[in-house]
PDB file of C-alpha atoms and ligand atoms in Angstrom:
ATOM      1  CA  MET A 200     -44.483  86.648  99.028  1.00  0.00           C
ATOM      2  CA  SER A 201     -44.838  83.509  97.380  1.00  0.00           C
ATOM      3  CA  LYS A 202     -44.953  80.188  99.366  1.00  0.00           C
ATOM      4  CA  PRO A 203     -42.623  77.295  98.195  1.00  0.00           C
ATOM      5  CA  VAL A 204     -44.192  75.087  95.686  1.00  0.00           C
ATOM      6  CA  ALA A 205     -44.055  72.074  98.162  1.00  0.00           C
ATOM      7  CA  SER A 206     -46.306  69.135  97.510  1.00  0.00           C
ATOM      8  CA  ALA A 207     -46.320  65.664  99.285  1.00  0.00           C
ATOM      9  CA  GLY A 208     -42.884  63.894  99.088  1.00  0.00           C
ATOM     10  CA  ASP A 209     -40.993  66.909  97.826  1.00  0.00           C
ATOM     11  CA  THR A 210     -39.363  67.679 100.973  1.00  0.00           C
ATOM     12  CA  ALA A 211     -38.285  64.233 102.143  1.00  0.00           C
ATOM     13  CA  PRO A 212     -34.534  63.674 102.277  1.00  0.00           C
ATOM     14  CA  LYS A 213     -33.504  62.722  98.789  1.00  0.00           C
ATOM     15  CA  THR A 214     -31.243  59.738  98.254  1.00  0.00           C
ATOM     16  CA  GLU A 215     -28.216  60.625  96.101  1.00  0.00           C
ATOM     17  CA  THR A 216     -26.660  57.574  94.255  1.00  0.00           C
ATOM     18  CA  LEU A 217     -23.591  57.401  92.373  1.00  0.00           C
ATOM     19  CA  GLU A 218     -24.221  54.948  89.435  1.00  0.00           C
ATOM     20  CA  PRO A 219     -21.576  53.893  86.799  1.00  0.00           C
ATOM     21  CA  VAL A 220     -22.968  54.498  83.383  1.00  0.00           C
ATOM     22  CA  GLY A 221     -19.978  53.314  81.373  1.00  0.00           C
ATOM     23  CA  ASP A 222     -16.147  52.739  81.623  1.00  0.00           C
ATOM     24  CA  GLY A 223     -15.133  55.702  83.530  1.00  0.00           C
ATOM     25  CA  ILE A 224     -18.481  57.450  83.410  1.00  0.00           C
ATOM     26  CA  TRP A 225     -20.685  58.150  86.516  1.00  0.00           C
ATOM     27  CA  ALA A 226     -23.897  59.694  87.222  1.00  0.00           C
ATOM     28  CA  LEU A 227     -25.213  60.999  90.435  1.00  0.00           C
ATOM     29  CA  THR A 228     -28.927  60.343  90.559  1.00  0.00           C
ATOM     30  CA  GLU A 229     -31.367  62.045  92.827  1.00  0.00           C
ATOM     31  CA  SER A 230     -35.185  62.611  91.984  1.00  0.00           C
ATOM     32  CA  ASP A 231     -34.929  65.549  89.827  1.00  0.00           C
ATOM     33  CA  ASN A 232     -31.470  66.704  89.281  1.00  0.00           C
ATOM     34  CA  ASN A 233     -29.132  64.137  87.765  1.00  0.00           C
ATOM     35  CA  VAL A 234     -25.517  65.053  87.123  1.00  0.00           C
ATOM     36  CA  GLY A 235     -22.420  63.258  85.723  1.00  0.00           C
ATOM     37  CA  ALA A 236     -18.838  62.928  85.172  1.00  0.00           C
ATOM     38  CA  ILE A 237     -16.721  61.555  82.339  1.00  0.00           C
ATOM     39  CA  GLU A 238     -13.136  60.292  82.918  1.00  0.00           C
ATOM     40  CA  GLY A 239     -10.329  61.583  80.439  1.00  0.00           C
ATOM     41  CA  GLU A 240      -6.627  60.258  80.380  1.00  0.00           C
ATOM     42  CA  ASN A 241      -5.642  62.994  82.796  1.00  0.00           C
ATOM     43  CA  PHE A 242      -8.583  65.001  83.763  1.00  0.00           C
ATOM     44  CA  LEU A 243     -12.455  64.915  84.213  1.00  0.00           C
ATOM     45  CA  VAL A 244     -15.438  66.578  82.471  1.00  0.00           C
ATOM     46  CA  ALA A 245     -18.104  67.211  84.876  1.00  0.00           C
ATOM     47  CA  PHE A 246     -21.905  67.681  83.496  1.00  0.00           C
ATOM     48  CA  ASP A 247     -23.693  70.127  85.635  1.00  0.00           C
ATOM     49  CA  ALA A 248     -22.864  71.613  88.982  1.00  0.00           C
ATOM     50  CA  ARG A 249     -25.760  71.073  91.259  1.00  0.00           C
ATOM     51  CA  ALA A 250     -27.528  73.924  93.232  1.00  0.00           C
ATOM     52  CA  THR A 251     -24.977  74.697  95.872  1.00  0.00           C
ATOM     53  CA  PRO A 252     -21.168  74.295  96.477  1.00  0.00           C
ATOM     54  CA  LEU A 253     -22.041  72.005  99.571  1.00  0.00           C
ATOM     55  CA  MET A 254     -24.252  69.585  97.323  1.00  0.00           C
ATOM     56  CA  ALA A 255     -21.474  69.655  94.846  1.00  0.00           C
ATOM     57  CA  ARG A 256     -19.042  68.574  97.402  1.00  0.00           C
ATOM     58  CA  ARG A 257     -21.292  65.794  98.297  1.00  0.00           C
ATOM     59  CA  TRP A 258     -21.311  64.510  94.771  1.00  0.00           C
ATOM     60  CA  LEU A 259     -17.416  65.107  94.403  1.00  0.00           C
ATOM     61  CA  GLU A 260     -16.800  63.025  97.726  1.00  0.00           C
ATOM     62  CA  GLN A 261     -18.587  60.007  96.059  1.00  0.00           C
ATOM     63  CA  LEU A 262     -16.754  60.593  92.886  1.00  0.00           C
ATOM     64  CA  ARG A 263     -13.591  60.761  94.438  1.00  0.00           C
ATOM     65  CA  GLN A 264     -13.894  57.159  95.718  1.00  0.00           C
ATOM     66  CA  HIS A 265     -13.329  56.223  91.980  1.00  0.00           C
ATOM     67  CA  THR A 266     -10.898  58.815  90.598  1.00  0.00           C
ATOM     68  CA  ASP A 267      -8.753  61.665  91.905  1.00  0.00           C
ATOM     69  CA  LYS A 268      -8.227  63.201  88.543  1.00  0.00           C
ATOM     70  CA  PRO A 269      -8.851  66.972  88.543  1.00  0.00           C
ATOM     71  CA  VAL A 270     -12.104  68.497  86.869  1.00  0.00           C
ATOM     72  CA  LYS A 271     -10.771  70.282  83.755  1.00  0.00           C
ATOM     73  CA  PHE A 272     -14.063  71.105  82.138  1.00  0.00           C
ATOM     74  CA  LEU A 273     -17.221  71.725  83.910  1.00  0.00           C
ATOM     75  CA  VAL A 274     -20.086  71.654  81.505  1.00  0.00           C
ATOM     76  CA  LEU A 275     -23.361  73.492  82.153  1.00  0.00           C
ATOM     77  CA  SER A 276     -26.291  72.030  80.497  1.00  0.00           C
ATOM     78  CA  HIS A 277     -28.464  75.174  80.901  1.00  0.00           C
ATOM     79  CA  TYR A 278     -28.687  78.225  83.058  1.00  0.00           C
ATOM     80  CA  HIS A 279     -31.234  77.171  85.687  1.00  0.00           C
ATOM     81  CA  ALA A 280     -29.929  77.754  89.248  1.00  0.00           C
ATOM     82  CA  VAL A 281     -30.421  74.491  90.481  1.00  0.00           C
ATOM     83  CA  ARG A 282     -27.759  73.123  87.927  1.00  0.00           C
ATOM     84  CA  VAL A 283     -25.132  75.690  87.994  1.00  0.00           C
ATOM     85  CA  LEU A 284     -24.677  77.431  91.335  1.00  0.00           C
ATOM     86  CA  GLY A 285     -22.463  74.709  92.769  1.00  0.00           C
ATOM     87  CA  ALA A 286     -19.831  75.399  90.243  1.00  0.00           C
ATOM     88  CA  THR A 287     -17.134  76.765  92.609  1.00  0.00           C
ATOM     89  CA  ALA A 288     -16.639  73.454  94.402  1.00  0.00           C
ATOM     90  CA  PHE A 289     -15.317  71.774  91.121  1.00  0.00           C
ATOM     91  CA  GLU A 290     -12.480  74.156  90.954  1.00  0.00           C
ATOM     92  CA  ALA A 291     -12.632  73.643  87.030  1.00  0.00           C
ATOM     93  CA  GLU A 292     -10.072  75.068  84.453  1.00  0.00           C
ATOM     94  CA  GLN A 293     -12.959  75.873  82.073  1.00  0.00           C
ATOM     95  CA  ILE A 294     -16.764  76.220  82.661  1.00  0.00           C
ATOM     96  CA  VAL A 295     -18.460  75.485  79.284  1.00  0.00           C
ATOM     97  CA  ALA A 296     -21.876  76.267  78.039  1.00  0.00           C
ATOM     98  CA  SER A 297     -23.616  77.382  75.009  1.00  0.00           C
ATOM     99  CA  ALA A 298     -23.281  80.935  73.878  1.00  0.00           C
ATOM    100  CA  GLU A 299     -27.049  81.281  74.254  1.00  0.00           C
ATOM    101  CA  THR A 300     -26.751  80.089  77.900  1.00  0.00           C
ATOM    102  CA  GLU A 301     -24.034  82.850  78.793  1.00  0.00           C
ATOM    103  CA  ARG A 302     -26.552  85.291  77.245  1.00  0.00           C
ATOM    104  CA  LEU A 303     -29.402  83.989  79.389  1.00  0.00           C
ATOM    105  CA  ILE A 304     -27.191  84.069  82.515  1.00  0.00           C
ATOM    106  CA  ALA A 305     -26.399  87.720  81.994  1.00  0.00           C
ATOM    107  CA  GLU A 306     -30.227  88.651  81.214  1.00  0.00           C
ATOM    108  CA  ARG A 307     -31.927  86.577  83.829  1.00  0.00           C
ATOM    109  CA  GLY A 308     -29.369  84.565  86.020  1.00  0.00           C
ATOM    110  CA  LYS A 309     -30.015  86.485  89.138  1.00  0.00           C
ATOM    111  CA  GLY A 310     -33.791  86.523  88.654  1.00  0.00           C
ATOM    112  CA  ASP A 311     -34.011  82.795  88.266  1.00  0.00           C
ATOM    113  CA  TRP A 312     -31.525  82.183  91.395  1.00  0.00           C
ATOM    114  CA  ASP A 313     -34.040  84.212  93.386  1.00  0.00           C
ATOM    115  CA  VAL A 314     -37.139  82.343  91.989  1.00  0.00           C
ATOM    116  CA  GLU A 315     -35.733  78.850  92.288  1.00  0.00           C
ATOM    117  CA  LEU A 316     -34.510  79.293  95.629  1.00  0.00           C
ATOM    118  CA  GLY A 317     -37.954  80.585  96.654  1.00  0.00           C
ATOM    119  CA  ARG A 318     -39.842  77.833  94.840  1.00  0.00           C
ATOM    120  CA  LEU A 319     -37.739  74.813  95.895  1.00  0.00           C
ATOM    121  CA  PRO A 320     -35.631  75.833  99.117  1.00  0.00           C
ATOM    122  CA  TRP A 321     -35.313  72.199 100.132  1.00  0.00           C
ATOM    123  CA  SER A 322     -33.235  71.999  96.758  1.00  0.00           C
ATOM    124  CA  PHE A 323     -30.555  74.408  97.816  1.00  0.00           C
ATOM    125  CA  ASP A 324     -28.843  72.892 100.789  1.00  0.00           C
ATOM    126  CA  GLY A 325     -26.168  75.240 101.982  1.00  0.00           C
ATOM    127  CA  HIS A 326     -27.289  78.082  99.703  1.00  0.00           C
ATOM    128  CA  GLU A 327     -25.782  80.907 102.090  1.00  0.00           C
ATOM    129  CA  GLU A 328     -22.307  79.622 100.783  1.00  0.00           C
ATOM    130  CA  ILE A 329     -23.286  80.248  96.958  1.00  0.00           C
ATOM    131  CA  PRO A 330     -20.670  83.149  96.030  1.00  0.00           C
ATOM    132  CA  GLY A 331     -22.556  84.691  93.145  1.00  0.00           C
ATOM    133  CA  LEU A 332     -23.555  83.685  89.572  1.00  0.00           C
ATOM    134  CA  THR A 333     -21.718  80.978  87.643  1.00  0.00           C
ATOM    135  CA  TRP A 334     -20.223  82.418  84.334  1.00  0.00           C
ATOM    136  CA  PRO A 335     -18.940  80.322  81.629  1.00  0.00           C
ATOM    137  CA  THR A 336     -15.404  80.692  80.488  1.00  0.00           C
ATOM    138  CA  LEU A 337     -15.711  78.838  77.275  1.00  0.00           C
ATOM    139  CA  THR A 338     -18.777  79.020  74.988  1.00  0.00           C
ATOM    140  CA  PHE A 339     -19.936  77.622  71.453  1.00  0.00           C
ATOM    141  CA  ASP A 340     -22.834  78.143  69.272  1.00  0.00           C
ATOM    142  CA  ARG A 341     -23.552  74.555  68.026  1.00  0.00           C
ATOM    143  CA  ASN A 342     -20.805  71.899  68.755  1.00  0.00           C
ATOM    144  CA  LEU A 343     -17.658  71.473  70.776  1.00  0.00           C
ATOM    145  CA  SER A 344     -15.662  68.378  70.876  1.00  0.00           C
ATOM    146  CA  ILE A 345     -13.447  67.502  73.890  1.00  0.00           C
ATOM    147  CA  ASP A 346     -10.743  65.118  73.370  1.00  0.00           C
ATOM    148  CA  LEU A 347     -10.429  62.918  76.437  1.00  0.00           C
ATOM    149  CA  GLY A 348      -6.946  61.979  75.647  1.00  0.00           C
ATOM    150  CA  GLY A 349      -5.191  58.439  75.453  1.00  0.00           C
ATOM    151  CA  ASN A 350      -7.725  56.152  73.504  1.00  0.00           C
ATOM    152  CA  ARG A 351     -10.644  57.352  75.309  1.00  0.00           C
ATOM    153  CA  GLY A 352     -12.348  59.058  72.540  1.00  0.00           C
ATOM    154  CA  THR A 353     -14.246  62.421  72.707  1.00  0.00           C
ATOM    155  CA  VAL A 354     -17.183  64.090  74.532  1.00  0.00           C
ATOM    156  CA  GLU A 355     -19.246  65.704  72.080  1.00  0.00           C
ATOM    157  CA  LEU A 356     -21.352  68.788  73.304  1.00  0.00           C
ATOM    158  CA  SER A 357     -24.210  70.035  70.935  1.00  0.00           C
ATOM    159  CA  TRP A 358     -26.903  72.657  70.894  1.00  0.00           C
ATOM    160  CA  LEU A 359     -29.747  70.704  69.083  1.00  0.00           C
ATOM    161  CA  GLY A 360     -32.223  73.516  69.032  1.00  0.00           C
ATOM    162  CA  LYS A 361     -34.430  75.366  71.557  1.00  0.00           C
ATOM    163  CA  GLY A 362     -36.138  73.116  74.325  1.00  0.00           C
ATOM    164  CA  HIS A 363     -36.211  73.331  77.910  1.00  0.00           C
ATOM    165  CA  THR A 364     -34.486  76.723  77.550  1.00  0.00           C
ATOM    166  CA  SER A 365     -33.341  78.151  74.462  1.00  0.00           C
ATOM    167  CA  GLY A 366     -29.745  77.396  75.497  1.00  0.00           C
ATOM    168  CA  ASP A 367     -29.674  73.636  76.417  1.00  0.00           C
ATOM    169  CA  ILE A 368     -26.834  71.449  75.190  1.00  0.00           C
ATOM    170  CA  VAL A 369     -26.420  67.672  75.456  1.00  0.00           C
ATOM    171  CA  ALA A 370     -23.043  65.629  76.102  1.00  0.00           C
ATOM    172  CA  TYR A 371     -22.536  62.547  74.201  1.00  0.00           C
ATOM    173  CA  VAL A 372     -19.657  59.936  74.404  1.00  0.00           C
ATOM    174  CA  PRO A 373     -19.892  58.219  70.984  1.00  0.00           C
ATOM    175  CA  SER A 374     -17.288  55.414  71.965  1.00  0.00           C
ATOM    176  CA  GLN A 375     -19.633  54.256  74.807  1.00  0.00           C
ATOM    177  CA  LYS A 376     -22.837  55.526  73.377  1.00  0.00           C
ATOM    178  CA  VAL A 377     -23.642  57.376  76.699  1.00  0.00           C
ATOM    179  CA  LEU A 378     -25.816  60.482  76.429  1.00  0.00           C
ATOM    180  CA  PHE A 379     -26.353  63.303  79.190  1.00  0.00           C
ATOM    181  CA  THR A 380     -29.483  65.397  78.169  1.00  0.00           C
ATOM    182  CA  GLY A 381     -29.956  67.701  81.023  1.00  0.00           C
ATOM    183  CA  CYS A 382     -33.660  68.631  81.248  1.00  0.00           C
ATOM    184  CA  LEU A 383     -34.330  68.165  77.431  1.00  0.00           C
ATOM    185  CA  VAL A 384     -35.246  64.478  78.424  1.00  0.00           C
ATOM    186  CA  GLU A 385     -37.021  63.524  81.619  1.00  0.00           C
ATOM    187  CA  ASN A 386     -37.431  59.777  82.317  1.00  0.00           C
ATOM    188  CA  GLY A 387     -40.140  59.651  84.899  1.00  0.00           C
ATOM    189  CA  SER A 388     -39.506  63.022  86.417  1.00  0.00           C
ATOM    190  CA  VAL A 389     -41.913  65.849  85.584  1.00  0.00           C
ATOM    191  CA  VAL A 390     -41.336  68.139  82.786  1.00  0.00           C
ATOM    192  CA  TYR A 391     -40.703  71.797  83.897  1.00  0.00           C
ATOM    193  CA  SER A 392     -41.467  74.125  80.859  1.00  0.00           C
ATOM    194  CA  GLY A 393     -41.719  77.522  82.308  1.00  0.00           C
ATOM    195  CA  ASP A 394     -38.829  78.804  80.155  1.00  0.00           C
ATOM    196  CA  ALA A 395     -39.197  76.506  77.156  1.00  0.00           C
ATOM    197  CA  TYR A 396     -39.984  76.602  73.565  1.00  0.00           C
ATOM    198  CA  HIS A 397     -42.293  73.740  73.223  1.00  0.00           C
ATOM    199  CA  ARG A 398     -42.835  73.648  69.429  1.00  0.00           C
ATOM    200  CA  ASP A 399     -39.036  73.443  68.736  1.00  0.00           C
ATOM    201  CA  TRP A 400     -38.466  71.038  71.601  1.00  0.00           C
ATOM    202  CA  MET A 401     -41.270  68.526  70.720  1.00  0.00           C
ATOM    203  CA  THR A 402     -40.331  68.442  67.172  1.00  0.00           C
ATOM    204  CA  GLY A 403     -36.749  69.191  65.834  1.00  0.00           C
ATOM    205  CA  THR A 404     -34.901  69.109  69.101  1.00  0.00           C
ATOM    206  CA  LEU A 405     -36.061  65.628  70.390  1.00  0.00           C
ATOM    207  CA  ASP A 406     -35.873  64.418  66.874  1.00  0.00           C
ATOM    208  CA  LYS A 407     -32.122  65.218  66.742  1.00  0.00           C
ATOM    209  CA  ILE A 408     -31.582  63.778  70.251  1.00  0.00           C
ATOM    210  CA  ALA A 409     -33.580  60.421  69.044  1.00  0.00           C
ATOM    211  CA  GLU A 410     -31.050  60.292  66.154  1.00  0.00           C
ATOM    212  CA  LEU A 411     -28.113  59.741  68.343  1.00  0.00           C
ATOM    213  CA  ASP A 412     -26.952  56.197  68.752  1.00  0.00           C
ATOM    214  CA  VAL A 413     -27.630  55.849  72.550  1.00  0.00           C
ATOM    215  CA  GLU A 414     -27.480  52.785  74.840  1.00  0.00           C
ATOM    216  CA  VAL A 415     -27.363  54.722  78.237  1.00  0.00           C
ATOM    217  CA  LEU A 416     -29.325  58.035  78.590  1.00  0.00           C
ATOM    218  CA  VAL A 417     -29.059  60.050  81.747  1.00  0.00           C
ATOM    219  CA  GLY A 418     -31.900  62.486  81.722  1.00  0.00           C
ATOM    220  CA  GLY A 419     -32.541  65.817  83.892  1.00  0.00           C
ATOM    221  CA  GLY A 420     -34.276  63.590  86.526  1.00  0.00           C
ATOM    222  CA  GLY A 421     -35.580  60.060  87.003  1.00  0.00           C
ATOM    223  CA  ARG A 422     -34.125  56.752  86.357  1.00  0.00           C
ATOM    224  CA  ILE A 423     -31.111  56.040  84.058  1.00  0.00           C
ATOM    225  CA  ALA A 424     -32.366  54.429  80.871  1.00  0.00           C
ATOM    226  CA  ARG A 425     -29.751  51.572  80.200  1.00  0.00           C
ATOM    227  CA  THR A 426     -30.985  50.091  77.082  1.00  0.00           C
ATOM    228  CA  LYS A 427     -31.613  51.615  73.490  1.00  0.00           C
ATOM    229  CA  ALA A 428     -35.243  50.970  73.870  1.00  0.00           C
ATOM    230  CA  GLU A 429     -35.274  52.490  77.351  1.00  0.00           C
ATOM    231  CA  ALA A 430     -33.662  55.629  76.079  1.00  0.00           C
ATOM    232  CA  GLN A 431     -36.069  55.747  73.289  1.00  0.00           C
ATOM    233  CA  ARG A 432     -39.173  55.469  75.762  1.00  0.00           C
ATOM    234  CA  ALA A 433     -37.538  58.259  77.977  1.00  0.00           C
ATOM    235  CA  ILE A 434     -37.567  60.527  74.773  1.00  0.00           C
ATOM    236  CA  ASP A 435     -41.064  59.498  73.810  1.00  0.00           C
ATOM    237  CA  LEU A 436     -42.477  60.218  77.412  1.00  0.00           C
ATOM    238  CA  THR A 437     -40.930  63.702  77.397  1.00  0.00           C
ATOM    239  CA  ARG A 438     -42.310  64.257  73.870  1.00  0.00           C
ATOM    240  CA  ASP A 439     -45.829  62.930  74.877  1.00  0.00           C
ATOM    241  CA  PHE A 440     -45.830  65.237  77.996  1.00  0.00           C
ATOM    242  CA  ILE A 441     -44.856  68.596  76.006  1.00  0.00           C
ATOM    243  CA  THR A 442     -47.086  67.622  72.910  1.00  0.00           C
ATOM    244  CA  ARG A 443     -50.242  66.947  75.140  1.00  0.00           C
ATOM    245  CA  LEU A 444     -49.653  70.019  77.275  1.00  0.00           C
ATOM    246  CA  PHE A 445     -49.060  72.111  74.155  1.00  0.00           C
ATOM    247  CA  ARG A 446     -52.079  70.870  72.266  1.00  0.00           C
ATOM    248  CA  ALA A 447     -54.466  71.182  75.326  1.00  0.00           C
ATOM    249  CA  VAL A 448     -53.654  74.783  75.796  1.00  0.00           C
ATOM    250  CA  GLU A 449     -53.742  75.404  72.060  1.00  0.00           C
ATOM    251  CA  ASN A 450     -57.164  74.098  71.585  1.00  0.00           C
ATOM    252  CA  VAL A 451     -58.663  76.031  74.385  1.00  0.00           C
ATOM    253  CA  LYS A 452     -56.868  79.158  73.025  1.00  0.00           C
ATOM    254  CA  HIS A 453     -58.039  78.567  69.522  1.00  0.00           C
ATOM    255  CA  ALA A 454     -61.625  77.924  70.674  1.00  0.00           C
ATOM    256  CA  GLY A 455     -61.501  81.410  72.542  1.00  0.00           C
ATOM    257  CA  GLY A 456     -61.081  80.064  76.071  1.00  0.00           C
ATOM    258  CA  ASP A 457     -59.058  81.880  78.824  1.00  0.00           C
ATOM    259  CA  ILE A 458     -56.004  80.829  80.392  1.00  0.00           C
ATOM    260  CA  ARG A 459     -57.810  79.202  83.279  1.00  0.00           C
ATOM    261  CA  ASP A 460     -59.677  77.023  81.084  1.00  0.00           C
ATOM    262  CA  ALA A 461     -56.355  75.941  79.361  1.00  0.00           C
ATOM    263  CA  TYR A 462     -54.725  75.202  82.809  1.00  0.00           C
ATOM    264  CA  ARG A 463     -57.923  73.007  83.725  1.00  0.00           C
ATOM    265  CA  ALA A 464     -57.727  71.219  80.239  1.00  0.00           C
ATOM    266  CA  ALA A 465     -54.058  70.688  80.315  1.00  0.00           C
ATOM    267  CA  ARG A 466     -54.094  69.544  83.859  1.00  0.00           C
ATOM    268  CA  GLU A 467     -56.958  67.092  83.204  1.00  0.00           C
ATOM    269  CA  GLN A 468     -55.059  65.720  80.093  1.00  0.00           C
ATOM    270  CA  LEU A 469     -52.016  64.979  81.961  1.00  0.00           C
ATOM    271  CA  LEU A 470     -52.964  64.155  85.492  1.00  0.00           C
ATOM    272  CA  PRO A 471     -53.884  60.467  84.909  1.00  0.00           C
ATOM    273  CA  ASP A 472     -50.246  59.657  83.468  1.00  0.00           C
ATOM    274  CA  TYR A 473     -48.010  62.253  85.249  1.00  0.00           C
ATOM    275  CA  GLY A 474     -50.000  63.441  88.437  1.00  0.00           C
ATOM    276  CA  GLY A 475     -48.005  61.001  90.704  1.00  0.00           C
ATOM    277  CA  MET A 476     -44.707  62.798  89.932  1.00  0.00           C
ATOM    278  CA  PRO A 477     -43.217  65.114  92.557  1.00  0.00           C
ATOM    279  CA  VAL A 478     -44.029  68.923  91.779  1.00  0.00           C
ATOM    280  CA  PHE A 479     -46.530  68.213  89.182  1.00  0.00           C
ATOM    281  CA  GLU A 480     -48.876  70.497  90.426  1.00  0.00           C
ATOM    282  CA  PRO A 481     -46.763  73.589  90.579  1.00  0.00           C
ATOM    283  CA  ALA A 482     -44.961  72.678  87.361  1.00  0.00           C
ATOM    284  CA  MET A 483     -48.434  72.719  85.639  1.00  0.00           C
ATOM    285  CA  VAL A 484     -49.090  76.176  86.493  1.00  0.00           C
ATOM    286  CA  PHE A 485     -45.683  77.536  85.240  1.00  0.00           C
ATOM    287  CA  ASP A 486     -45.844  75.066  81.989  1.00  0.00           C
ATOM    288  CA  VAL A 487     -49.363  76.442  81.124  1.00  0.00           C
ATOM    289  CA  GLN A 488     -48.442  79.985  81.445  1.00  0.00           C
ATOM    290  CA  ARG A 489     -45.375  79.590  79.204  1.00  0.00           C
ATOM    291  CA  VAL A 490     -47.494  77.621  76.532  1.00  0.00           C
ATOM    292  CA  TRP A 491     -49.989  80.498  76.432  1.00  0.00           C
ATOM    293  CA  GLU A 492     -47.202  82.954  76.256  1.00  0.00           C
ATOM    294  CA  GLU A 493     -45.505  81.052  73.367  1.00  0.00           C
ATOM    295  CA  LEU A 494     -48.860  80.950  71.410  1.00  0.00           C
ATOM    296  CA  ASP A 495     -48.799  84.728  71.701  1.00  0.00           C
ATOM    297  CA  GLY A 496     -45.397  84.680  69.853  1.00  0.00           C
ATOM    298  CA  LYS A 497     -43.517  85.863  72.802  1.00  0.00           C
ATOM    299  CA  ALA A 498     -40.156  84.897  74.377  1.00  0.00           C
ATOM    300  CA  PRO A 499     -40.242  83.652  77.902  1.00  0.00           C
ATOM    301  CA  ALA A 500     -40.891  86.467  80.552  1.00  0.00           C
ATOM    302  CA  ILE A 501     -38.567  86.439  83.269  1.00  0.00           C
ATOM    303  CA  TRP A 502     -40.134  84.743  86.455  1.00  0.00           C
ATOM    304  CA  SER A 503     -40.228  86.423  90.025  1.00  0.00           C
ATOM    305  CA  LEU A 504     -41.687  85.296  93.240  1.00  0.00           C
ATOM    306  CA  ALA A 505     -44.365  88.095  92.669  1.00  0.00           C
ATOM    307  CA  ARG A 506     -45.226  86.858  89.027  1.00  0.00           C
ATOM    308  CA  ASP A 507     -45.353  83.142  90.484  1.00  0.00           C
ATOM    309  CA  HIS A 508     -47.913  84.274  92.865  1.00  0.00           C
ATOM    310  CA  GLU A 509     -49.857  86.232  90.368  1.00  0.00           C
ATOM    311  CA  VAL A 510     -49.907  83.453  87.859  1.00  0.00           C
ATOM    312  CA  ARG A 511     -50.750  80.828  90.395  1.00  0.00           C
ATOM    313  CA  SER A 512     -53.677  82.889  91.744  1.00  0.00           C
ATOM    314  CA  GLN A 513     -54.977  83.544  88.267  1.00  0.00           C
ATOM    315  CA  LEU A 514     -54.889  79.935  86.890  1.00  0.00           C
ATOM    316  CA  THR A 515     -55.900  78.031  89.984  1.00  0.00           C
ATOM    317  CA  LYS A 516     -58.778  80.267  91.812  1.00  0.00           C
ATOM    318  CA  ASP A 517     -62.159  78.814  91.554  1.00  0.00           C
TER     319      ASP A 517
HETATM  320 ZN1   ZN B1316     -33.934  73.554  84.137  1.00  0.00          ZN
END
């Protein structure tokens, strides 16, 4: 069995703070799993579901101090358990995701649930209550526009290319220039890329995100960026992490090194700037493994706790 991937600070109680990010738009921030809600004329659009129904109810209780409108749409940024398994608490009319995310849930949703719970048990408060996988009821390939009613404008959901997974989408409110990126952008929170497509993410996908006219950016984790410049910095920081990770592994591989050399090189490259972030060390193992696999032209293998253990032993043994 694999041990949880705890490191100092990861297991401390997390503060969950509701922060207004626009007129009728809120975010709940905690260290690595920010979520949000957007108010329509008669309903709410929620962005991501949290890891468990209990944690989702804690978020909804805070939200209910501002609005009692029902959640009509629950949008899932991607398939990872920590962002989807709290869905039932929202009692949403529609659960919305990309068609690719629906495919990934069918292919690997259960495996991912097991592995995330094993890796990050402290992020699944009340997991016994999770009734099963979360299935989308409304999917789209590239774009879906939700009319908020009245004069509230729209929420634009877009798949902008492969990235943190092959199915991630962003939610953009053009009238207020507010963007929820899920884990495609991290603002001072470590980048997990164990299921990612680094080449697409660090070029086309982040380019498309950077093209949006954004004044408030809520990333997957970390602080909310509240100016255009800060939003740009968050995108740049994410791109910096992925690019340096990818190049470090690629250089070693091209020079004929093995994956342990690649892990050492990538860790050395990123440690000075990112080493202080929670779960940096365990994330590096998964991230390097995935880059290696991507350089071999492969799709992301499905993680399991046994594979976690095997990869960690292989990469980190002296
Ligand atoms: Zn994720």
